[in-house]
Amino acid sequence: MNALRQHMWAIGLGTLFAIFVLVSLAVGFAPGEEIGGHFMSFFIQMLKILPCVFVIIGLFEVWVKTETVERHMGHGSGLRSYVWAFLLAGGTVGGLHVGLPVADALYRKRARLGVVIAFLSFAGISRIPMTLFEASFLGWRFTAVRFAVSLPLVLVTSAAIGRWFERSGYELPDPEGERRAKGDRRDSEQGRHVRQEGRSR
Amino acid sequence: MYAVYILTAILLVLSLLANREKTVRALRIALGRFMKIAPAFIVMLVLVAVALYLLPEQVLLRTLAPENRWVAMGAALGIGSISVMPGFIAFPLCGVLLERGALYMVLSAFSMTLMMVGVVTFPVEKKYLGGRLSLVRNVAGLLVALAVALVTGLVFGELL
């Protein structure tokens, strides 16, 4: 019930949109048909990629230790943590819709905020396949300038934003609607599992 | 794309062989997180569909070709922020624009905002980062895009 109320807006919009497209198809309203077509093509694209992304995130959640991520990307891990964010982002596919769930998974494992934000931006600008595309259509000089200017700027702004928000005690919201205890980002999922493991033994 | 499927399958099989219970738990987490964020994705898809309808390629071609370079630049920043398209569509389009006489710095502004700023993805981003942080991140992205575009203009001799 609570979940339903929380998603009321999305459900309402989705329903209205579906009615709009169906009516457009029925009466042959061209703009509506076209918008419906765009929706379906992107919807299918998402369905192709997101299940994999979330499965990998699930595996990451159970196999990778919080301490490992914290040591390499958490507080006190220095500039190296941004190199990790860069390398990780270079290997991602898709856009922000893939980057965000991954960023969230990193944050839950205690990566610090600046690194998480840097990862998101790097996922936009440094994906390898995309860079190859860019260079082949616009030339290597164009790509070189973009990297040379954007990388340091992204690094500095991400670190600054991360520090600014962390200093004011900001915590990322929990898209799953589970409360994280303040100062302890290990989510309730993990707590529950520890308990389950204890019981099964 | 197939690489992603193969990688996921390999990881999944390895995980299953190593520990069945943990793997089931991982899949449960995957499903749970996916279902919780799905509504935000639907909102985003609706916005994407409408944005694509309002900004077809012909409009881009007309708007980003240079009459006044600063108008083109502003349009590029705006359109890049609003629209969403994968790199394999965006860069060939940039190639066409270049042939039609668009400036490098305009294409830079367009492709950078495309990658860094997301107006239609905002509903999803807000769920993950919160509204305030999402806003700050996107504004910062816009400024970085502008800086990159200006330097590109300098390097390609389009500014002076």
JSON list of C-alpha atoms in Angstrom, two decimals, chain A residues 40-122:
[
{"chain": "A", "resi": 40, "resn": "MET", "atom": "CA", "xyz": [8.72, 1.03, -27.29]},
{"chain": "A", "resi": 41, "resn": "SER", "atom": "CA", "xyz": [12.14, 1.17, -28.96]},
{"chain": "A", "resi": 42, "resn": "PHE", "atom": "CA", "xyz": [13.76, 2.65, -25.84]},
{"chain": "A", "resi": 43, "resn": "PHE", "atom": "CA", "xyz": [11.79, 0.30, -23.60]},
{"chain": "A", "resi": 44, "resn": "ILE", "atom": "CA", "xyz": [13.16, -2.70, -25.51]},
{"chain": "A", "resi": 45, "resn": "GLN", "atom": "CA", "xyz": [16.69, -1.26, -25.38]},
{"chain": "A", "resi": 46, "resn": "MET", "atom": "CA", "xyz": [16.36, -0.98, -21.60]},
{"chain": "A", "resi": 47, "resn": "LEU", "atom": "CA", "xyz": [15.01, -4.51, -21.26]},
{"chain": "A", "resi": 48, "resn": "LYS", "atom": "CA", "xyz": [18.01, -5.78, -23.17]},
{"chain": "A", "resi": 49, "resn": "ILE", "atom": "CA", "xyz": [20.56, -4.24, -20.85]},
{"chain": "A", "resi": 50, "resn": "LEU", "atom": "CA", "xyz": [19.10, -3.56, -17.40]},
{"chain": "A", "resi": 51, "resn": "PRO", "atom": "CA", "xyz": [18.51, -7.18, -16.26]},
{"chain": "A", "resi": 52, "resn": "CYS", "atom": "CA", "xyz": [22.22, -7.89, -16.79]},
{"chain": "A", "resi": 53, "resn": "VAL", "atom": "CA", "xyz": [23.20, -4.73, -14.96]},
{"chain": "A", "resi": 54, "resn": "PHE", "atom": "CA", "xyz": [21.07, -5.56, -11.95]},
{"chain": "A", "resi": 55, "resn": "VAL", "atom": "CA", "xyz": [22.21, -9.20, -11.83]},
{"chain": "A", "resi": 56, "resn": "ILE", "atom": "CA", "xyz": [25.84, -8.03, -11.81]},
{"chain": "A", "resi": 57, "resn": "ILE", "atom": "CA", "xyz": [24.99, -5.52, -9.09]},
{"chain": "A", "resi": 58, "resn": "GLY", "atom": "CA", "xyz": [23.37, -8.33, -7.06]},
{"chain": "A", "resi": 59, "resn": "LEU", "atom": "CA", "xyz": [26.49, -10.48, -7.41]},
{"chain": "A", "resi": 60, "resn": "PHE", "atom": "CA", "xyz": [28.65, -7.48, -6.50]},
{"chain": "A", "resi": 61, "resn": "GLU", "atom": "CA", "xyz": [26.51, -6.96, -3.41]},
{"chain": "A", "resi": 62, "resn": "VAL", "atom": "CA", "xyz": [26.98, -10.51, -2.06]},
{"chain": "A", "resi": 63, "resn": "TRP", "atom": "CA", "xyz": [30.55, -11.23, -3.15]},
{"chain": "A", "resi": 64, "resn": "VAL", "atom": "CA", "xyz": [32.48, -7.99, -2.78]},
{"chain": "A", "resi": 65, "resn": "LYS", "atom": "CA", "xyz": [33.33, -7.03, 0.75]},
{"chain": "A", "resi": 66, "resn": "THR", "atom": "CA", "xyz": [32.42, -3.57, 1.96]},
{"chain": "A", "resi": 67, "resn": "GLU", "atom": "CA", "xyz": [35.95, -3.20, 3.35]},
{"chain": "A", "resi": 68, "resn": "THR", "atom": "CA", "xyz": [37.46, -3.78, -0.09]},
{"chain": "A", "resi": 69, "resn": "VAL", "atom": "CA", "xyz": [35.46, -1.01, -1.72]},
{"chain": "A", "resi": 70, "resn": "GLU", "atom": "CA", "xyz": [35.96, 1.24, 1.28]},
{"chain": "A", "resi": 71, "resn": "ARG", "atom": "CA", "xyz": [39.72, 0.72, 1.21]},
{"chain": "A", "resi": 72, "resn": "HIS", "atom": "CA", "xyz": [40.01, 1.55, -2.50]},
{"chain": "A", "resi": 73, "resn": "MET", "atom": "CA", "xyz": [37.27, 4.11, -2.98]},
{"chain": "A", "resi": 74, "resn": "GLY", "atom": "CA", "xyz": [36.32, 5.22, 0.49]},
{"chain": "A", "resi": 75, "resn": "HIS", "atom": "CA", "xyz": [37.58, 7.95, 2.79]},
{"chain": "A", "resi": 76, "resn": "GLY", "atom": "CA", "xyz": [41.33, 8.23, 2.97]},
{"chain": "A", "resi": 77, "resn": "SER", "atom": "CA", "xyz": [41.92, 6.35, -0.26]},
{"chain": "A", "resi": 78, "resn": "GLY", "atom": "CA", "xyz": [43.30, 9.43, -1.97]},
{"chain": "A", "resi": 79, "resn": "LEU", "atom": "CA", "xyz": [43.61, 10.19, -5.66]},
{"chain": "A", "resi": 80, "resn": "ARG", "atom": "CA", "xyz": [43.88, 6.51, -6.53]},
{"chain": "A", "resi": 81, "resn": "SER", "atom": "CA", "xyz": [40.17, 6.09, -5.81]},
{"chain": "A", "resi": 82, "resn": "TYR", "atom": "CA", "xyz": [39.39, 8.39, -8.73]},
{"chain": "A", "resi": 83, "resn": "VAL", "atom": "CA", "xyz": [41.57, 6.26, -10.99]},
{"chain": "A", "resi": 84, "resn": "TRP", "atom": "CA", "xyz": [39.43, 3.27, -9.97]},
{"chain": "A", "resi": 85, "resn": "ALA", "atom": "CA", "xyz": [36.28, 5.24, -10.72]},
{"chain": "A", "resi": 86, "resn": "PHE", "atom": "CA", "xyz": [37.69, 6.16, -14.13]},
{"chain": "A", "resi": 87, "resn": "LEU", "atom": "CA", "xyz": [38.65, 2.58, -15.03]},
{"chain": "A", "resi": 88, "resn": "LEU", "atom": "CA", "xyz": [35.35, 1.21, -13.81]},
{"chain": "A", "resi": 89, "resn": "ALA", "atom": "CA", "xyz": [33.42, 3.83, -15.78]},
{"chain": "A", "resi": 90, "resn": "GLY", "atom": "CA", "xyz": [35.45, 3.16, -18.92]},
{"chain": "A", "resi": 91, "resn": "GLY", "atom": "CA", "xyz": [34.14, -0.37, -18.94]},
{"chain": "A", "resi": 92, "resn": "THR", "atom": "CA", "xyz": [30.46, 0.46, -18.47]},
{"chain": "A", "resi": 93, "resn": "VAL", "atom": "CA", "xyz": [27.94, 0.46, -21.28]},
{"chain": "A", "resi": 94, "resn": "GLY", "atom": "CA", "xyz": [24.83, 2.56, -21.81]},
{"chain": "A", "resi": 95, "resn": "GLY", "atom": "CA", "xyz": [24.27, 5.93, -20.23]},
{"chain": "A", "resi": 96, "resn": "LEU", "atom": "CA", "xyz": [23.23, 7.35, -16.92]},
{"chain": "A", "resi": 97, "resn": "HIS", "atom": "CA", "xyz": [20.47, 4.76, -16.54]},
{"chain": "A", "resi": 98, "resn": "VAL", "atom": "CA", "xyz": [23.17, 2.09, -16.18]},
{"chain": "A", "resi": 99, "resn": "GLY", "atom": "CA", "xyz": [25.61, 4.27, -14.28]},
{"chain": "A", "resi": 100, "resn": "LEU", "atom": "CA", "xyz": [23.17, 5.27, -11.54]},
{"chain": "A", "resi": 101, "resn": "PRO", "atom": "CA", "xyz": [22.38, 1.78, -10.15]},
{"chain": "A", "resi": 102, "resn": "VAL", "atom": "CA", "xyz": [26.09, 0.97, -10.22]},
{"chain": "A", "resi": 103, "resn": "ALA", "atom": "CA", "xyz": [26.95, 4.24, -8.47]},
{"chain": "A", "resi": 104, "resn": "ASP", "atom": "CA", "xyz": [24.35, 3.39, -5.84]},
{"chain": "A", "resi": 105, "resn": "ALA", "atom": "CA", "xyz": [25.91, -0.07, -5.34]},
{"chain": "A", "resi": 106, "resn": "LEU", "atom": "CA", "xyz": [29.34, 1.54, -4.84]},
{"chain": "A", "resi": 107, "resn": "TYR", "atom": "CA", "xyz": [27.95, 4.05, -2.35]},
{"chain": "A", "resi": 108, "resn": "ARG", "atom": "CA", "xyz": [26.35, 1.24, -0.33]},
{"chain": "A", "resi": 109, "resn": "LYS", "atom": "CA", "xyz": [29.77, -0.35, -0.10]},
{"chain": "A", "resi": 110, "resn": "ARG", "atom": "CA", "xyz": [31.09, 2.88, 1.39]},
{"chain": "A", "resi": 111, "resn": "ALA", "atom": "CA", "xyz": [32.75, 4.51, -1.59]},
{"chain": "A", "resi": 112, "resn": "ARG", "atom": "CA", "xyz": [32.91, 8.19, -0.78]},
{"chain": "A", "resi": 113, "resn": "LEU", "atom": "CA", "xyz": [30.48, 10.61, -2.37]},
{"chain": "A", "resi": 114, "resn": "GLY", "atom": "CA", "xyz": [33.01, 12.49, -4.53]},
{"chain": "A", "resi": 115, "resn": "VAL", "atom": "CA", "xyz": [34.21, 9.23, -6.06]},
{"chain": "A", "resi": 116, "resn": "VAL", "atom": "CA", "xyz": [30.63, 8.12, -6.72]},
{"chain": "A", "resi": 117, "resn": "ILE", "atom": "CA", "xyz": [29.85, 11.39, -8.50]},
{"chain": "A", "resi": 118, "resn": "ALA", "atom": "CA", "xyz": [33.11, 11.21, -10.46]},
{"chain": "A", "resi": 119, "resn": "PHE", "atom": "CA", "xyz": [32.21, 7.67, -11.51]},
{"chain": "A", "resi": 120, "resn": "LEU", "atom": "CA", "xyz": [28.85, 8.91, -12.83]},
{"chain": "A", "resi": 121, "resn": "SER", "atom": "CA", "xyz": [30.46, 11.68, -14.87]},
{"chain": "A", "resi": 122, "resn": "PHE", "atom": "CA", "xyz": [33.26, 9.42, -16.12]}
]
